Amino acid sequence: MKQRLALRGLFTSLTCLTAPFAAGLLIAGCVSSSSDDDGTAGAAGYAGAAGYAGHAGDSGAPYPEAGAPLVFPGATRGSAIALSPDDTTAVAVNRDVGSVTVLSVAYPKGLAPVLSKKAEVSLGAGSEPWQVAISPDGRYAYVVLRQSQELVRVDDLAGTPRVGKRIQVGSEPTAVALSPTGARAYVANWVDGTVVVVDTSTFELVRTIDLNAALAATGLVGQVSTRPALAHPRSLAVTNDGDDDDGDETLVVTEYFAQRKLPEAADGSNADVAQVGLVYRVSTHDYSVKVTELSPLANIGFKDQNGKVAGCYPNQLQSVTVNGKYAHVVSVCASPRGPIGPSVTTVACNVVADCSASALVEPACVVPAAGAAKVCVDLASTKTTTAPVVSVVDLHSGYEVKEAAVSLNQKWFDEVYIKNKTPDDASRRIPLFANDMAFVPGTSVSYVTANGADAAFRMVHAPNGAPNEFGAPGKPFINLNPAGIDPATAGGVGPTGIAITHLEHEARRFALVVSDITRNVSAIDFNTQAVAGGLTAPAVAQVTAPPVKDSLEEKRVKGRKFFNTGLGRWSLKGQGWGACQSCHGDGLTDNVTFYFARGPRQSTSLDGTFNSKDPTDQRILNWTAIFDGLTDFELNTRGVSGGVGAIVSNAALATENRIDIAALGHAGLSGSAEDVANPANPLALAQPSVLNDWAEITEWVRSLRSPRAPTHLAKDAVAKGRDLFVGAGCAGCHGGEKWTISKLFYDPSVTTNEQLKSTSWSAAVAAASFPQTLLPALAPADQVMRFNAPNAQAAGAFDQIVCALRNVGTFGVAEAAVATNGLFPEIRANGAPAQGNQAHGNGYNPPSLLAANIGAPYLHHGGVRTLEALFAEDPKFSAHYRALSPNFLKETGTARQDKVNALVAYLLYVDEHAPSIAAPALGPQGGDFCKAPGGTYSPY
């Protein structure tokens, strides 16, 4: 006979104390008799949970009824921080350091919580602890280690915390959640595409749930058999009906990347709504899997500069949280259709009203530089690239509650800031890169952390699960790093997780938020909607030592901060409209094809930017080889995100402090943006830049590691695939430690970059008998290192490092299910023809094969959904895989499929641990023909 949850007193104030059991609802779905019950000032308040006995030291029996089975109070999930059921112990992961910190938490009457660091437990340098969950008895913490691919138990949280049992679980585990009794731990393996079930008493593997098969069965990835790294499960949550039977629950799993539902229209007009998010629903009884689609939003809440409504589709699904019968999913919703970035129109304007008269959507009248003419700047498109979105799944019906999906940017902009007439400055902050959500137990109130905004955002949800109230009276968000707080020790920068107290403490509710840039945990008070204790005595605990001042580690931490944030100088008015991580979560890729100024371009994974064994070895950047340094993306910060940027003559946040890189002759490939940005002023500028931000971002990108290979690839298939890779000459484009021959072969400067235009490679490729079909230009006059002649669209629009390009026939071709008639629309953001098929610039900069196991879809425009499709028996793609071996994959039937399967296994195997294959010397099998002026050809 099932026994009921012992925490009877926990729900005595709730109107649904008994009804949910009769109706089959989940305990966590109960709502209090108050409409606003998180302790927010002015609210009726939550009555409390007096029946909970509190933690009982090492006895492991904190529940009031002796012998009762321990069941967690409510639905479970993992996060970067977890609280024990009695709220007295917290465990936070330290991702950079490879440790977890155990905190004791006390709640003095009338005072802020007291956070005391009890122990820091090392789990191995570089292990990357990612999420943690605490057992129902409060004695154990279960931690997933992303880099070392383990589940580890930390024992004796109430006594002397120490490492206990551990087990290998799979490649890149990113989430852990416990069954209600804690008897099972579920772990999501992001690269393997599986969820493993571990018995927490024996630490033995109970089951592997193959989500690759579930994804393949949807048909959304085409006709492909199940195999590792097809699916990418990211976060987990488990329902809890309140009894001691773990076999009657639902495990909810998010698929991290969106999947294509409709072919791209010939004009790209449906790009914002052609894909869907996915959620897997797994029965804990028989481990069967069902799939729920998350629909795109037809209206993101903002129009672009052409006055057209922008939509978006759920992507980079960050977290899932169960409350009642609903699963709430937080995602980075992608809006890839152009135009992207602000539009500048030079007009004779003296006041803002003059700009408004020019019919721009959201104009501003600005002076870009001293003495320059005033211009109207339409900022609308800075708000239509990505957005944080909450989607809701009804776990009873299995369907999405479509009307419940909301764009949080729109809601905060319209219903908080516009409604309250908040000044249009940094006082407005939106939930950039919302990454975790937690509900106040027994209520309809949730809080979301936003990694790019250093804040937590409060919502109240309607009966259908939809967020319908935003912020609190007079408090639009909880600032974790407010002005006046010590940013070195107390400010919370880069929040990664939130845990809300299970109980009330003297009629107050709190939450703990862990931040990985400042490496601390902040307690926030729901009554004050601020960091508990205020500015003078903030309830903040340092969980691990900060990096040594001026060390390489500190530079990298700062670089990650600047890469991730949308505050300050990094987005429009510092409000959080965008950040580098918006398209490159963890520095990798969102797998979205955006319509940029050069054409449709899939976000590249940045782990292949530098050679991890030689940080001086850098790839030429972007698909069309248009940048030679990360600092060139200053123009993206100013354009796509609308920020002031970091190449400035004065640190004050004003656009007039921007240094005009183009006017100095250092924009793009014209010189060295890195030198302009260097405060040491190597160019002897009259007004040098004053910030090191881009140098620190570059150091962080140098430190990025590639996702590890799937754990269960067949060794014989990998070996066979390697032989096929070598035999087909693939290393001619994808050889070397970066798994690409693309290489920055010169030291950027105005003089050198100008000389690249006349430095020829014509004689070299002719003498080496390089394959003519691969050449990016055939006319000798065009066979130079850099080509930037003007064209009909705009002067310099073809500026690129031509010698880095390879013509492998991928322009415009796509699977029939990906694009109408199998022809991907090769158009720019403004609708003009895209770059990539010009006689003097034909082809693309070879991408690194690192991160191919998370990189679907493939090619510069995402035209193929799987590696199998990339090697399909289709003339549209054969120019690519036969580029250096005309008879490659000419077999048919089973023989051909076996070779394709082996080649796919090898490409999935490629990571930084895989032995690289050297690129050939320049010749019939490819190689590199880029050469610095006066230098020699690449050793490739």
Short mmCIF file of N, CA and C in Angstrom, two decimals, residues 432-497:
data_model
loop_
_atom_site.label_atom_id
_atom_site.label_comp_id
_atom_site.label_asym_id
_atom_site.label_seq_id
_atom_site.Cartn_x
_atom_site.Cartn_y
_atom_site.Cartn_z
N LEU A 432 17.82 38.71 -20.23
CA LEU A 432 18.72 38.19 -21.25
C LEU A 432 19.32 36.85 -20.84
N PHE A 433 19.22 35.88 -21.74
CA PHE A 433 19.70 34.52 -21.54
C PHE A 433 19.16 33.94 -20.22
N ALA A 434 17.83 33.96 -20.13
CA ALA A 434 17.17 33.32 -18.98
C ALA A 434 17.55 31.85 -18.96
N ASN A 435 18.07 31.39 -17.82
CA ASN A 435 18.67 30.05 -17.81
C ASN A 435 18.16 29.12 -16.72
N ASP A 436 17.37 29.60 -15.78
CA ASP A 436 16.85 28.71 -14.75
C ASP A 436 15.56 29.29 -14.20
N MET A 437 14.64 28.41 -13.81
CA MET A 437 13.35 28.84 -13.26
C MET A 437 13.01 27.99 -12.06
N ALA A 438 12.46 28.61 -11.03
CA ALA A 438 11.99 27.89 -9.85
C ALA A 438 10.69 28.51 -9.38
N PHE A 439 9.81 27.66 -8.86
CA PHE A 439 8.53 28.12 -8.32
C PHE A 439 8.58 28.16 -6.79
N VAL A 440 7.91 29.15 -6.22
CA VAL A 440 7.68 29.14 -4.79
C VAL A 440 6.75 27.97 -4.49
N PRO A 441 7.16 27.03 -3.63
CA PRO A 441 6.36 25.82 -3.42
C PRO A 441 4.91 26.13 -3.07
N GLY A 442 4.01 25.41 -3.72
CA GLY A 442 2.60 25.54 -3.44
C GLY A 442 1.96 26.79 -4.01
N THR A 443 2.64 27.48 -4.91
CA THR A 443 2.10 28.73 -5.45
C THR A 443 2.21 28.76 -6.96
N SER A 444 1.71 29.82 -7.53
CA SER A 444 1.83 30.05 -8.96
C SER A 444 2.85 31.13 -9.26
N VAL A 445 3.77 31.36 -8.34
CA VAL A 445 4.78 32.41 -8.48
C VAL A 445 6.12 31.76 -8.83
N SER A 446 6.76 32.29 -9.87
CA SER A 446 8.06 31.76 -10.27
C SER A 446 9.09 32.88 -10.34
N TYR A 447 10.34 32.45 -10.30
CA TYR A 447 11.47 33.37 -10.49
C TYR A 447 12.40 32.77 -11.53
N VAL A 448 12.88 33.62 -12.43
CA VAL A 448 13.78 33.21 -13.49
C VAL A 448 15.09 33.98 -13.33
N THR A 449 16.21 33.26 -13.40
CA THR A 449 17.50 33.94 -13.41
C THR A 449 17.90 34.22 -14.85
N ALA A 450 18.58 35.34 -15.03
CA ALA A 450 19.03 35.74 -16.37
C ALA A 450 20.53 35.95 -16.33
N ASN A 451 21.26 35.04 -16.98
CA ASN A 451 22.71 35.07 -16.93
C ASN A 451 23.29 36.34 -17.53
N GLY A 452 22.66 36.86 -18.58
CA GLY A 452 23.19 38.05 -19.25
C GLY A 452 22.73 39.35 -18.65
N ALA A 453 21.90 39.30 -17.60
CA ALA A 453 21.36 40.52 -17.00
C ALA A 453 21.65 40.64 -15.51
N ASP A 454 22.33 39.64 -14.92
CA ASP A 454 22.69 39.67 -13.50
C ASP A 454 21.48 39.97 -12.62
N ALA A 455 20.39 39.27 -12.87
CA ALA A 455 19.16 39.58 -12.16
C ALA A 455 18.26 38.36 -12.11
N ALA A 456 17.28 38.44 -11.21
CA ALA A 456 16.20 37.46 -11.14
C ALA A 456 14.89 38.19 -11.41
N PHE A 457 13.99 37.53 -12.13
CA PHE A 457 12.76 38.16 -12.57
C PHE A 457 11.56 37.36 -12.06
N ARG A 458 10.61 38.07 -11.49
CA ARG A 458 9.45 37.44 -10.85
C ARG A 458 8.25 37.42 -11.79
N MET A 459 7.53 36.29 -11.79
CA MET A 459 6.31 36.16 -12.57
C MET A 459 5.23 35.46 -11.74
N VAL A 460 3.99 35.76 -12.05
CA VAL A 460 2.84 35.03 -11.51
C VAL A 460 2.13 34.39 -12.70
N HIS A 461 1.71 33.15 -12.52
CA HIS A 461 1.16 32.39 -13.64
C HIS A 461 -0.35 32.21 -13.50
N ALA A 462 -1.03 32.25 -14.63
CA ALA A 462 -2.46 32.04 -14.70
C ALA A 462 -2.78 30.56 -14.52
N PRO A 463 -4.06 30.20 -14.35
CA PRO A 463 -4.42 28.79 -14.20
C PRO A 463 -3.99 27.89 -15.34
N ASN A 464 -3.81 28.42 -16.54
CA ASN A 464 -3.34 27.60 -17.66
C ASN A 464 -1.82 27.55 -17.74
N GLY A 465 -1.13 28.06 -16.73
CA GLY A 465 0.32 28.03 -16.69
C GLY A 465 1.00 29.23 -17.29
N ALA A 466 0.26 30.09 -17.98
CA ALA A 466 0.87 31.23 -18.66
C ALA A 466 1.31 32.29 -17.67
N PRO A 467 2.51 32.81 -17.81
CA PRO A 467 2.89 33.98 -17.02
C PRO A 467 1.99 35.15 -17.38
N ASN A 468 1.39 35.77 -16.37
CA ASN A 468 0.48 36.89 -16.68
C ASN A 468 0.68 38.10 -15.77
N GLU A 469 1.61 38.01 -14.81
CA GLU A 469 2.02 39.17 -14.03
C GLU A 469 3.54 39.17 -13.99
N PHE A 470 4.12 40.36 -14.10
CA PHE A 470 5.56 40.45 -14.28
C PHE A 470 6.16 41.48 -13.34
N GLY A 471 7.19 41.06 -12.63
CA GLY A 471 7.80 41.94 -11.65
C GLY A 471 6.93 42.06 -10.41
N ALA A 472 7.34 42.91 -9.48
CA ALA A 472 6.58 43.21 -8.28
C ALA A 472 6.37 44.71 -8.22
N PRO A 473 5.40 45.18 -7.45
CA PRO A 473 5.15 46.63 -7.40
C PRO A 473 6.42 47.42 -7.08
N GLY A 474 6.81 48.27 -8.02
CA GLY A 474 7.99 49.11 -7.81
C GLY A 474 9.31 48.38 -7.95
N LYS A 475 9.26 47.08 -8.24
CA LYS A 475 10.47 46.27 -8.36
C LYS A 475 10.39 45.42 -9.63
N PRO A 476 10.78 45.95 -10.77
CA PRO A 476 10.65 45.18 -12.01
C PRO A 476 11.54 43.95 -12.05
N PHE A 477 12.66 43.96 -11.30
CA PHE A 477 13.55 42.80 -11.24
C PHE A 477 14.38 42.90 -9.98
N ILE A 478 15.00 41.80 -9.63
CA ILE A 478 15.90 41.77 -8.47
C ILE A 478 17.33 41.85 -8.99
N ASN A 479 17.96 42.96 -8.72
CA ASN A 479 19.32 43.21 -9.17
C ASN A 479 20.30 42.49 -8.25
N LEU A 480 21.03 41.53 -8.79
CA LEU A 480 21.98 40.78 -7.97
C LEU A 480 23.30 41.53 -7.78
N ASN A 481 23.48 42.57 -8.54
CA ASN A 481 24.72 43.35 -8.46
C ASN A 481 24.39 44.84 -8.44
N PRO A 482 23.64 45.28 -7.42
CA PRO A 482 23.18 46.67 -7.41
C PRO A 482 24.31 47.66 -7.17
N ALA A 483 24.09 48.88 -7.61
CA ALA A 483 25.06 49.94 -7.35
C ALA A 483 25.22 50.12 -5.85
N GLY A 484 26.45 50.22 -5.43
CA GLY A 484 26.73 50.41 -4.02
C GLY A 484 27.15 49.15 -3.29
N ILE A 485 26.89 47.99 -3.91
CA ILE A 485 27.33 46.74 -3.32
C ILE A 485 28.76 46.47 -3.77
N ASP A 486 29.55 45.81 -2.96
CA ASP A 486 30.94 45.54 -3.31
C ASP A 486 30.98 44.52 -4.44
N PRO A 487 31.34 44.92 -5.65
CA PRO A 487 31.30 43.98 -6.77
C PRO A 487 32.34 42.89 -6.66
N ALA A 488 33.39 43.12 -5.86
CA ALA A 488 34.45 42.11 -5.75
C ALA A 488 34.04 40.94 -4.87
N THR A 489 33.17 41.19 -3.90
CA THR A 489 32.84 40.12 -2.95
C THR A 489 31.35 39.87 -2.81
N ALA A 490 30.51 40.84 -3.14
CA ALA A 490 29.09 40.69 -2.85
C ALA A 490 28.18 40.74 -4.06
N GLY A 491 28.61 41.38 -5.12
CA GLY A 491 27.75 41.46 -6.29
C GLY A 491 27.63 40.12 -6.97
N GLY A 492 26.43 39.79 -7.46
CA GLY A 492 26.22 38.53 -8.17
C GLY A 492 26.26 38.76 -9.66
N VAL A 493 27.29 38.28 -10.33
CA VAL A 493 27.46 38.47 -11.77
C VAL A 493 27.49 37.11 -12.45
N GLY A 494 26.63 36.93 -13.45
CA GLY A 494 26.57 35.67 -14.18
C GLY A 494 25.82 34.58 -13.44
N PRO A 495 24.55 34.83 -13.02
CA PRO A 495 23.80 33.79 -12.31
C PRO A 495 23.58 32.56 -13.17
N THR A 496 23.74 31.38 -12.56
CA THR A 496 23.57 30.13 -13.29
C THR A 496 22.48 29.23 -12.71
N GLY A 497 21.97 29.56 -11.54
CA GLY A 497 20.93 28.71 -10.97
C GLY A 497 20.27 29.36 -9.77
#
